[in-house]
mmCIF file of C-alpha atoms and ligand atoms in Angstrom:
data_model
loop_
_atom_site.group_PDB
_atom_site.id
_atom_site.type_symbol
_atom_site.label_atom_id
_atom_site.label_comp_id
_atom_site.label_asym_id
_atom_site.label_seq_id
_atom_site.Cartn_x
_atom_site.Cartn_y
_atom_site.Cartn_z
ATOM 1 C CA UNK A 1 -10.438 113.252 -199.078
ATOM 2 C CA UNK A 2 -8.527 109.972 -199.273
ATOM 3 C CA UNK A 3 -5.542 111.881 -200.560
ATOM 4 C CA UNK A 4 -5.787 114.273 -197.609
ATOM 5 C CA UNK A 5 -5.816 111.271 -195.260
ATOM 6 C CA UNK A 6 -2.904 109.669 -197.076
ATOM 7 C CA UNK A 7 -0.895 112.902 -196.653
ATOM 8 C CA UNK A 8 -1.725 113.146 -192.938
ATOM 9 C CA UNK A 9 -0.753 109.560 -192.462
ATOM 10 C CA UNK A 10 2.591 109.892 -194.179
ATOM 11 C CA UNK A 11 3.554 113.165 -192.451
ATOM 12 C CA UNK A 12 2.238 111.744 -189.103
ATOM 13 C CA UNK A 13 4.623 108.731 -189.287
ATOM 14 C CA UNK A 14 7.514 110.967 -189.969
ATOM 15 C CA UNK A 15 6.642 113.418 -187.142
ATOM 16 C CA UNK A 16 6.074 110.656 -184.595
ATOM 17 C CA UNK A 17 9.453 109.238 -185.270
ATOM 18 C CA UNK A 18 11.097 112.562 -184.685
ATOM 19 C CA UNK A 19 9.676 113.364 -181.263
ATOM 20 C CA UNK A 20 12.496 113.339 -178.718
ATOM 21 C CA UNK A 21 11.319 115.731 -176.139
ATOM 22 C CA UNK A 22 8.083 116.927 -174.440
ATOM 23 C CA UNK A 23 7.918 120.275 -176.151
ATOM 24 C CA UNK A 24 8.314 118.656 -179.561
ATOM 25 C CA UNK A 25 5.532 116.264 -178.548
ATOM 26 C CA UNK A 26 3.189 119.196 -177.695
ATOM 27 C CA UNK A 27 4.062 120.827 -181.013
ATOM 28 C CA UNK A 28 2.986 117.696 -182.757
ATOM 29 C CA UNK A 29 -0.137 117.327 -180.669
ATOM 30 C CA UNK A 30 -1.161 120.817 -181.774
ATOM 31 C CA UNK A 31 -0.203 120.174 -185.336
ATOM 32 C CA UNK A 32 -2.630 117.226 -185.622
ATOM 33 C CA UNK A 33 -5.156 117.463 -182.790
ATOM 34 C CA UNK A 34 -5.368 121.262 -182.044
ATOM 35 C CA UNK A 35 -8.249 123.405 -183.029
ATOM 36 C CA UNK A 36 -6.664 124.117 -186.349
ATOM 37 C CA UNK A 37 -4.890 120.812 -186.480
ATOM 38 C CA UNK A 38 -4.644 118.605 -189.552
ATOM 39 C CA UNK A 39 -7.078 115.947 -188.194
ATOM 40 C CA UNK A 40 -9.539 118.580 -186.868
ATOM 41 C CA UNK A 41 -9.344 120.191 -190.303
ATOM 42 C CA UNK A 42 -10.657 116.869 -192.009
ATOM 43 C CA UNK A 43 -14.056 117.537 -190.530
ATOM 44 C CA UNK A 44 -14.026 121.351 -191.112
ATOM 45 C CA UNK A 45 -16.083 121.136 -194.498
ATOM 46 C CA UNK A 46 -18.649 118.472 -193.322
ATOM 47 C CA UNK A 47 -21.545 120.737 -194.340
ATOM 48 C CA UNK A 48 -20.529 120.472 -197.888
ATOM 49 C CA UNK A 49 -20.544 116.654 -197.834
ATOM 50 C CA UNK A 50 -23.293 114.034 -198.455
ATOM 51 C CA UNK A 51 -24.450 112.050 -195.478
ATOM 52 C CA UNK A 52 -22.628 109.047 -196.648
ATOM 53 C CA UNK A 53 -19.396 110.975 -197.005
ATOM 54 C CA UNK A 54 -19.959 112.719 -193.664
ATOM 55 C CA UNK A 55 -20.228 109.306 -192.003
ATOM 56 C CA UNK A 56 -17.134 108.017 -193.726
ATOM 57 C CA UNK A 57 -15.106 111.184 -192.884
ATOM 58 C CA UNK A 58 -16.340 111.310 -189.313
ATOM 59 C CA UNK A 59 -15.435 107.619 -188.838
ATOM 60 C CA UNK A 60 -11.919 107.990 -190.309
ATOM 61 C CA UNK A 61 -11.122 111.262 -188.542
ATOM 62 C CA UNK A 62 -12.163 109.668 -185.175
ATOM 63 C CA UNK A 63 -10.055 106.621 -185.770
ATOM 64 C CA UNK A 64 -7.120 108.782 -186.796
ATOM 65 C CA UNK A 65 -7.600 111.051 -183.699
ATOM 66 C CA UNK A 66 -7.763 107.989 -181.380
ATOM 67 C CA UNK A 67 -4.692 106.475 -183.034
ATOM 68 C CA UNK A 68 -2.685 109.658 -182.700
ATOM 69 C CA UNK A 69 -3.763 110.300 -179.172
ATOM 70 C CA UNK A 70 -2.771 106.746 -178.141
ATOM 71 C CA UNK A 71 0.567 107.063 -179.916
ATOM 72 C CA UNK A 72 1.357 110.444 -178.315
ATOM 73 C CA UNK A 73 0.396 109.146 -174.966
ATOM 74 C CA UNK A 74 2.834 106.254 -175.349
ATOM 75 C CA UNK A 75 5.554 108.535 -176.480
ATOM 76 C CA UNK A 76 4.809 110.960 -173.566
ATOM 77 C CA UNK A 77 5.119 108.109 -171.171
ATOM 78 C CA UNK A 78 8.378 106.924 -172.625
ATOM 79 C CA UNK A 79 9.841 110.462 -172.599
ATOM 80 C CA UNK A 80 8.799 110.979 -168.969
ATOM 81 C CA UNK A 81 10.395 107.674 -167.914
ATOM 82 C CA UNK A 82 13.517 108.506 -169.838
ATOM 83 C CA UNK A 83 13.937 111.928 -168.317
ATOM 84 C CA UNK A 84 13.310 110.438 -164.789
ATOM 85 C CA UNK A 85 16.000 107.822 -165.368
ATOM 86 C CA UNK A 86 18.401 110.453 -166.586
ATOM 87 C CA UNK A 87 17.658 112.559 -163.475
ATOM 88 C CA UNK A 88 18.254 109.572 -161.177
ATOM 89 C CA UNK A 89 21.511 108.713 -162.809
ATOM 90 C CA UNK A 90 22.753 112.268 -162.890
ATOM 91 C CA UNK A 91 21.880 112.613 -159.151
ATOM 92 C CA UNK A 92 23.817 109.465 -158.041
ATOM 93 C CA UNK A 93 26.319 110.243 -155.274
ATOM 94 C CA UNK A 94 29.847 110.160 -156.714
ATOM 95 C CA UNK A 95 31.698 108.300 -153.989
ATOM 96 C CA UNK A 96 35.054 109.114 -155.629
ATOM 97 C CA UNK A 97 34.486 112.802 -154.856
ATOM 98 C CA UNK A 98 36.429 114.098 -151.820
ATOM 99 C CA UNK A 99 33.899 114.811 -149.009
ATOM 100 C CA UNK A 100 33.792 117.854 -146.682
ATOM 101 C CA UNK A 101 36.311 117.458 -143.946
ATOM 102 C CA UNK A 102 35.486 118.275 -140.395
ATOM 103 C CA UNK A 103 37.494 118.072 -137.237
ATOM 104 C CA UNK A 104 36.437 115.863 -134.478
ATOM 105 C CA UNK A 105 37.757 115.314 -130.965
ATOM 106 C CA UNK A 106 39.298 112.104 -129.741
ATOM 107 C CA UNK A 107 39.899 111.023 -126.122
ATOM 108 C CA UNK A 108 42.326 113.066 -124.157
ATOM 109 C CA UNK A 109 45.616 111.282 -123.749
ATOM 110 C CA UNK A 110 45.105 110.796 -120.050
ATOM 111 C CA UNK A 111 41.752 109.259 -120.796
ATOM 112 C CA UNK A 112 43.386 106.840 -123.233
ATOM 113 C CA UNK A 113 45.870 105.651 -120.691
ATOM 114 C CA UNK A 114 43.143 105.013 -118.187
ATOM 115 C CA UNK A 115 41.093 103.257 -120.747
ATOM 116 C CA UNK A 116 44.008 101.034 -121.783
ATOM 117 C CA UNK A 117 44.684 100.143 -118.101
ATOM 118 C CA UNK A 118 41.014 99.516 -117.411
ATOM 119 C CA UNK A 119 40.603 97.250 -120.486
ATOM 120 C CA UNK A 120 43.613 95.191 -119.476
ATOM 121 C CA UNK A 121 42.767 94.865 -115.778
ATOM 122 C CA UNK A 122 39.144 94.168 -116.458
ATOM 123 C CA UNK A 123 40.304 91.318 -118.663
ATOM 124 C CA UNK A 124 42.087 90.021 -115.559
ATOM 125 C CA UNK A 125 38.979 90.113 -113.518
ATOM 126 C CA UNK A 126 39.167 93.537 -111.855
ATOM 127 C CA UNK A 127 36.160 95.719 -111.337
ATOM 128 C CA UNK A 128 36.440 99.403 -111.934
ATOM 129 C CA UNK A 129 35.087 101.475 -108.951
ATOM 130 C CA UNK A 130 34.956 105.093 -108.171
ATOM 131 C CA UNK A 131 35.347 107.044 -104.904
ATOM 132 C CA UNK A 132 34.758 110.711 -104.014
ATOM 133 C CA UNK A 133 37.310 113.373 -104.574
ATOM 134 C CA UNK A 134 36.159 115.142 -101.336
ATOM 135 C CA UNK A 135 37.257 112.487 -98.853
ATOM 136 C CA UNK A 136 37.261 111.906 -95.205
ATOM 137 C CA UNK A 137 40.698 112.204 -93.369
ATOM 138 C CA UNK A 138 39.827 108.942 -91.862
ATOM 139 C CA UNK A 139 39.784 107.091 -95.211
ATOM 140 C CA UNK A 140 42.544 109.108 -96.898
ATOM 141 C CA UNK A 141 44.924 108.709 -94.063
ATOM 142 C CA UNK A 142 43.836 107.108 -90.761
ATOM 143 C CA UNK A 143 42.594 103.763 -91.799
ATOM 144 C CA UNK A 144 45.356 103.476 -94.266
ATOM 145 C CA UNK A 145 47.735 103.395 -91.271
ATOM 146 C CA UNK A 146 48.534 107.025 -91.312
ATOM 147 C CA UNK A 147 47.303 108.377 -88.019
ATOM 148 C CA UNK A 148 47.233 112.128 -87.341
ATOM 149 C CA UNK A 149 50.799 113.419 -86.890
ATOM 150 C CA UNK A 150 52.361 110.572 -88.976
ATOM 151 C CA UNK A 151 55.410 112.042 -90.743
ATOM 152 C CA UNK A 152 54.425 110.227 -94.049
ATOM 153 C CA UNK A 153 51.430 112.672 -94.231
ATOM 154 C CA UNK A 154 53.835 115.505 -95.039
ATOM 155 C CA UNK A 155 54.513 114.138 -98.516
ATOM 156 C CA UNK A 156 50.762 114.173 -99.116
ATOM 157 C CA UNK A 157 49.715 117.549 -97.827
ATOM 158 C CA UNK A 158 46.448 118.459 -99.399
ATOM 159 C CA UNK A 159 43.508 120.920 -99.444
ATOM 160 C CA UNK A 160 41.301 120.719 -96.352
ATOM 161 C CA UNK A 161 37.551 121.404 -96.796
ATOM 162 C CA UNK A 162 36.298 121.277 -93.268
ATOM 163 C CA UNK A 163 38.884 121.759 -90.441
ATOM 164 C CA UNK A 164 40.727 118.522 -90.474
ATOM 165 C CA UNK A 165 38.157 115.929 -91.159
ATOM 166 C CA UNK A 166 37.336 116.513 -94.850
ATOM 167 C CA UNK A 167 39.887 117.013 -97.573
ATOM 168 C CA UNK A 168 40.584 116.717 -101.273
ATOM 169 C CA UNK A 169 41.943 113.184 -101.539
ATOM 170 C CA UNK A 170 45.735 113.151 -101.970
ATOM 171 C CA UNK A 171 45.711 109.611 -103.409
ATOM 172 C CA UNK A 172 43.148 106.990 -104.700
ATOM 173 C CA UNK A 173 44.125 104.644 -101.918
ATOM 174 C CA UNK A 174 41.023 105.584 -99.766
ATOM 175 C CA UNK A 175 39.021 103.641 -102.327
ATOM 176 C CA UNK A 176 40.700 100.542 -100.881
ATOM 177 C CA UNK A 177 39.327 101.362 -97.527
ATOM 178 C CA UNK A 178 35.786 102.188 -98.914
ATOM 179 C CA UNK A 179 35.690 98.935 -100.916
ATOM 180 C CA UNK A 180 36.807 96.716 -98.027
ATOM 181 C CA UNK A 181 34.480 98.433 -95.467
ATOM 182 C CA UNK A 182 31.381 98.189 -97.743
ATOM 183 C CA UNK A 183 32.096 94.520 -98.541
ATOM 184 C CA UNK A 184 29.991 93.054 -95.815
ATOM 185 C CA UNK A 185 30.720 89.431 -96.735
ATOM 186 C CA UNK A 186 34.421 90.192 -96.468
ATOM 187 C CA UNK A 187 34.909 88.205 -99.642
ATOM 188 C CA UNK A 188 37.872 88.508 -102.018
ATOM 189 C CA UNK A 189 38.299 91.850 -103.846
ATOM 190 C CA UNK A 190 39.803 92.722 -107.145
ATOM 191 C CA UNK A 191 39.308 96.401 -107.974
ATOM 192 C CA UNK A 192 40.893 99.267 -109.800
ATOM 193 C CA UNK A 193 40.025 102.839 -109.201
ATOM 194 C CA UNK A 194 41.031 105.657 -111.650
ATOM 195 C CA UNK A 195 40.476 109.208 -110.577
ATOM 196 C CA UNK A 196 41.613 112.692 -109.671
ATOM 197 C CA UNK A 197 43.783 113.382 -106.762
ATOM 198 C CA UNK A 198 45.091 116.619 -105.187
ATOM 199 C CA UNK A 199 48.149 117.860 -103.359
ATOM 200 C CA UNK A 200 49.400 121.095 -102.052
ATOM 201 C CA UNK A 201 52.292 121.125 -104.434
ATOM 202 C CA UNK A 202 53.654 124.061 -106.311
ATOM 203 C CA UNK A 203 53.092 123.379 -110.009
ATOM 204 C CA UNK A 204 56.259 122.703 -112.008
ATOM 205 C CA UNK A 205 57.257 120.331 -114.902
ATOM 206 C CA UNK A 206 56.763 117.271 -112.781
ATOM 207 C CA UNK A 207 54.195 118.455 -110.128
ATOM 208 C CA UNK A 208 50.603 119.465 -110.374
ATOM 209 C CA UNK A 209 48.267 120.349 -107.584
ATOM 210 C CA UNK A 210 45.757 118.167 -109.367
ATOM 211 C CA UNK A 211 46.623 114.922 -111.192
ATOM 212 C CA UNK A 212 45.275 111.371 -111.804
ATOM 213 C CA UNK A 213 46.069 108.150 -110.257
ATOM 214 C CA UNK A 214 44.930 104.503 -110.745
ATOM 215 C CA UNK A 215 44.667 102.417 -107.582
ATOM 216 C CA UNK A 216 44.554 98.653 -107.722
ATOM 217 C CA UNK A 217 43.667 96.288 -104.872
ATOM 218 C CA UNK A 218 43.517 92.548 -104.666
ATOM 219 C CA UNK A 219 42.505 90.775 -101.408
ATOM 220 C CA UNK A 220 42.314 87.038 -101.235
ATOM 221 C CA UNK A 221 43.783 84.063 -99.442
ATOM 222 C CA UNK A 222 47.576 83.393 -99.902
ATOM 223 C CA UNK A 223 48.416 86.489 -101.816
ATOM 224 C CA UNK A 224 52.031 87.456 -101.786
ATOM 225 C CA UNK A 225 54.501 89.889 -103.396
ATOM 226 C CA UNK A 226 55.035 87.277 -106.104
ATOM 227 C CA UNK A 227 51.374 87.768 -107.259
ATOM 228 C CA UNK A 228 51.968 91.571 -107.421
ATOM 229 C CA UNK A 229 55.137 90.977 -109.506
ATOM 230 C CA UNK A 230 53.345 88.704 -111.977
ATOM 231 C CA UNK A 231 50.520 91.293 -112.259
ATOM 232 C CA UNK A 232 52.922 94.105 -112.716
ATOM 233 C CA UNK A 233 54.858 92.146 -115.379
ATOM 234 C CA UNK A 234 51.677 91.793 -117.428
ATOM 235 C CA UNK A 235 50.833 95.447 -117.046
ATOM 236 C CA UNK A 236 54.255 96.628 -118.060
ATOM 237 C CA UNK A 237 54.392 94.401 -121.183
ATOM 238 C CA UNK A 238 50.885 95.525 -122.221
ATOM 239 C CA UNK A 239 51.518 99.207 -121.667
ATOM 240 C CA UNK A 240 55.201 99.546 -122.681
ATOM 241 C CA UNK A 241 55.946 96.563 -124.974
ATOM 242 C CA UNK A 242 56.645 92.828 -124.812
ATOM 243 C CA UNK A 243 60.406 93.475 -124.207
ATOM 244 C CA UNK A 244 59.748 95.366 -120.967
ATOM 245 C CA UNK A 245 61.451 94.024 -117.912
ATOM 246 C CA UNK A 246 60.231 94.893 -114.431
ATOM 247 C CA UNK A 247 61.881 95.284 -111.047
ATOM 248 C CA UNK A 248 60.855 96.216 -107.532
ATOM 249 C CA UNK A 249 62.838 98.587 -105.366
ATOM 250 C CA UNK A 250 62.259 98.581 -101.633
ATOM 251 C CA UNK A 251 60.281 101.628 -100.502
ATOM 252 C CA UNK A 252 57.963 102.787 -97.701
ATOM 253 C CA UNK A 253 54.305 103.331 -97.653
ATOM 254 C CA UNK A 254 52.424 103.085 -94.339
ATOM 255 C CA UNK A 255 49.613 100.906 -95.917
ATOM 256 C CA UNK A 256 51.838 98.218 -97.343
ATOM 257 C CA UNK A 257 54.506 95.975 -95.923
ATOM 258 C CA UNK A 258 56.791 95.318 -97.725
ATOM 259 C CA UNK A 259 56.416 98.320 -99.991
ATOM 260 C CA UNK A 260 58.095 98.726 -103.294
ATOM 261 C CA UNK A 261 58.570 101.116 -106.123
ATOM 262 C CA UNK A 262 57.642 99.566 -109.458
ATOM 263 C CA UNK A 263 60.248 100.116 -112.138
ATOM 264 C CA UNK A 264 60.195 99.144 -115.839
ATOM 265 C CA UNK A 265 63.265 98.903 -118.115
ATOM 266 C CA UNK A 266 63.496 102.136 -120.128
ATOM 267 C CA UNK A 267 61.516 101.478 -123.361
ATOM 268 C CA UNK A 268 63.725 104.131 -125.068
ATOM 269 C CA UNK A 269 67.223 102.867 -124.431
ATOM 270 C CA UNK A 270 66.411 99.329 -123.143
ATOM 271 C CA UNK A 271 68.705 99.764 -120.178
ATOM 272 C CA UNK A 272 71.725 101.536 -121.730
ATOM 273 C CA UNK A 273 70.807 104.837 -120.117
ATOM 274 C CA UNK A 274 69.210 107.928 -121.816
ATOM 275 C CA UNK A 275 67.674 111.307 -120.928
ATOM 276 C CA UNK A 276 64.218 109.615 -120.438
ATOM 277 C CA UNK A 277 65.549 107.236 -117.609
ATOM 278 C CA UNK A 278 68.030 109.797 -116.493
ATOM 279 C CA UNK A 279 70.914 107.435 -117.348
ATOM 280 C CA UNK A 280 69.742 104.720 -115.020
ATOM 281 C CA UNK A 281 68.056 102.369 -117.611
ATOM 282 C CA UNK A 282 64.930 102.198 -115.373
ATOM 283 C CA UNK A 283 61.780 104.208 -115.032
ATOM 284 C CA UNK A 284 59.597 104.215 -111.941
ATOM 285 C CA UNK A 285 55.857 104.144 -112.778
ATOM 286 C CA UNK A 286 54.164 103.550 -109.475
ATOM 287 C CA UNK A 287 54.230 102.431 -105.846
ATOM 288 C CA UNK A 288 52.868 99.169 -104.440
ATOM 289 C CA UNK A 289 53.160 96.560 -101.833
ATOM 290 C CA UNK A 290 51.571 93.819 -99.737
ATOM 291 C CA UNK A 291 48.536 95.306 -97.849
ATOM 292 C CA UNK A 292 49.522 96.100 -94.275
ATOM 293 C CA UNK A 293 47.735 93.858 -91.811
ATOM 294 C CA UNK A 294 46.594 96.956 -89.899
ATOM 295 C CA UNK A 295 44.761 98.180 -93.031
ATOM 296 C CA UNK A 296 43.023 94.780 -93.484
ATOM 297 C CA UNK A 297 42.039 94.595 -89.747
ATOM 298 C CA UNK A 298 40.897 98.254 -89.849
ATOM 299 C CA UNK A 299 38.417 97.214 -92.515
ATOM 300 C CA UNK A 300 37.203 94.077 -90.938
ATOM 301 C CA UNK A 301 39.268 91.546 -92.882
ATOM 302 C CA UNK A 302 40.978 89.046 -90.723
ATOM 303 C CA UNK A 303 44.672 89.449 -91.592
ATOM 304 C CA UNK A 304 45.397 85.877 -90.376
ATOM 305 C CA UNK A 305 43.166 84.623 -93.181
ATOM 306 C CA UNK A 306 43.341 87.285 -95.823
ATOM 307 C CA UNK A 307 46.268 88.953 -97.594
ATOM 308 C CA UNK A 308 46.499 91.173 -100.543
ATOM 309 C CA UNK A 309 48.456 93.551 -102.640
ATOM 310 C CA UNK A 310 47.786 97.085 -103.703
ATOM 311 C CA UNK A 311 49.302 99.404 -106.210
ATOM 312 C CA UNK A 312 49.020 103.002 -107.390
ATOM 313 C CA UNK A 313 50.033 104.342 -110.828
ATOM 314 C CA UNK A 314 50.456 107.940 -111.767
ATOM 315 C CA UNK A 315 48.444 108.421 -114.915
ATOM 316 C CA UNK A 316 50.229 111.558 -115.942
ATOM 317 C CA UNK A 317 53.544 109.876 -115.478
ATOM 318 C CA UNK A 318 52.638 106.985 -117.720
ATOM 319 C CA UNK A 319 51.080 109.306 -120.331
ATOM 320 C CA UNK A 320 54.190 111.561 -120.358
ATOM 321 C CA UNK A 321 56.502 108.532 -120.810
ATOM 322 C CA UNK A 322 54.291 107.010 -123.552
ATOM 323 C CA UNK A 323 53.809 110.115 -125.506
ATOM 324 C CA UNK A 324 57.069 112.003 -124.912
ATOM 325 C CA UNK A 325 55.530 114.857 -122.875
ATOM 326 C CA UNK A 326 58.123 116.683 -120.768
ATOM 327 C CA UNK A 327 55.964 119.014 -118.718
ATOM 328 C CA UNK A 328 52.913 117.837 -116.684
ATOM 329 C CA UNK A 329 51.309 121.323 -117.067
ATOM 330 C CA UNK A 330 50.816 120.512 -120.712
ATOM 331 C CA UNK A 331 47.796 118.474 -119.641
ATOM 332 C CA UNK A 332 46.149 121.460 -117.931
ATOM 333 C CA UNK A 333 46.886 124.464 -120.103
ATOM 334 C CA UNK A 334 44.610 123.730 -123.162
ATOM 335 C CA UNK A 335 47.446 122.426 -125.212
ATOM 336 C CA UNK A 336 45.671 120.746 -128.142
ATOM 337 C CA UNK A 337 48.422 118.315 -128.617
ATOM 338 C CA UNK A 338 47.176 116.342 -125.608
ATOM 339 C CA UNK A 339 43.570 116.825 -126.901
ATOM 340 C CA UNK A 340 44.281 115.812 -130.435
ATOM 341 C CA UNK A 341 41.617 116.290 -133.150
ATOM 342 C CA UNK A 342 41.661 114.349 -136.339
ATOM 343 C CA UNK A 343 40.398 115.181 -139.705
ATOM 344 C CA UNK A 344 37.234 113.295 -140.277
ATOM 345 C CA UNK A 345 35.373 113.053 -143.553
ATOM 346 C CA UNK A 346 31.770 113.905 -143.227
ATOM 347 C CA UNK A 347 30.499 110.679 -144.708
ATOM 348 C CA UNK A 348 32.695 108.420 -142.490
HETATM 349 N N1 LIG B 1 49.076 106.088 -102.821
HETATM 350 C C1 LIG B 1 50.446 106.052 -103.121
HETATM 351 C C2 LIG B 1 50.857 107.521 -103.477
HETATM 352 O O1 LIG B 1 50.000 108.247 -103.884
HETATM 353 C C3 LIG B 1 50.663 105.093 -104.234
HETATM 354 C C4 LIG B 1 50.542 103.721 -103.769
HETATM 355 C C5 LIG B 1 51.627 103.054 -103.221
HETATM 356 C C6 LIG B 1 49.338 103.110 -103.776
HETATM 357 C C7 LIG B 1 51.566 101.772 -102.778
HETATM 358 C C8 LIG B 1 49.241 101.766 -103.282
HETATM 359 C C9 LIG B 1 50.318 101.126 -102.742
HETATM 360 O O2 LIG B 1 48.075 101.150 -103.258
HETATM 361 O O3 LIG B 1 50.156 99.927 -102.202
HETATM 362 O O4 LIG B 1 51.994 107.822 -103.553
#
């Protein structure tokens, strides 16, 4: 019997040392603890033994069974942990692998120009306000010093909604009127208003029946053309580069006096003359002026106390210049170059 036990012990040690996976472990378990296993076998001929021997064999086989069971449990635990760790390390995300690439949209170029202007002017204390696209003739023209029959209306012929009182606004300037009228305290104003505008123009490379403007209005005490020039200087440098030079050219708008065209030195040729500035060295990017006293008075601001300046930019014009777009229709004909999409990695 002792010899049998000896043999079991020595083969057991060897077997336990060689278990390196769960199926091997199960094999060993069966070999020793199974119905026909070696340890079970120790007690198979008990009937033939004396009581003393039975006791002894029973004790030894139980001890051995407990010992093997414990060892196998330990090994089982170790193997399970090992396989879990292997699984975790195999499943780690390999960040060096290229990820799936998807396309995302980015702001439309017109939106980008508007946002740039908004950001700049907000940093200078301007509020962004909105006005309706369906506007009263009263606000779009009359209170802006353009009474019915005024010849300057011709250049801004638009779409009428309701006889001759409601129209699609031909400019963002009526927001000046709305802002001044609604400011009951008649306190100083600093606003910009981006938005869509409409005109009865035949579409061509530089005209569109629908386009975007950004209006600006500043009303306060002692405001002059000099304040407008300084403001325009900052805008030009920010939008077109630090070496931009600005100039005013005399112009006419019924709602400003004096009125000016706002030019910047050509950012392409820096004044030498090229096809972008049509050889002049200058590019016009908007109209402006000192708010006409009639407009202030129409809106309840005492023009003896208050003065102001106003300006209007054509957003498409700025976008075309900045991004080298030669036909305004590009913005409205689903040309993806003005709605750029960029590759984006999925995990970005
Ligand atoms: N509303 C003008 C236009 O559409 C642009 C403009 C000129 C706006 C002078 C202004 C201004 O506020 O003062 O042509």
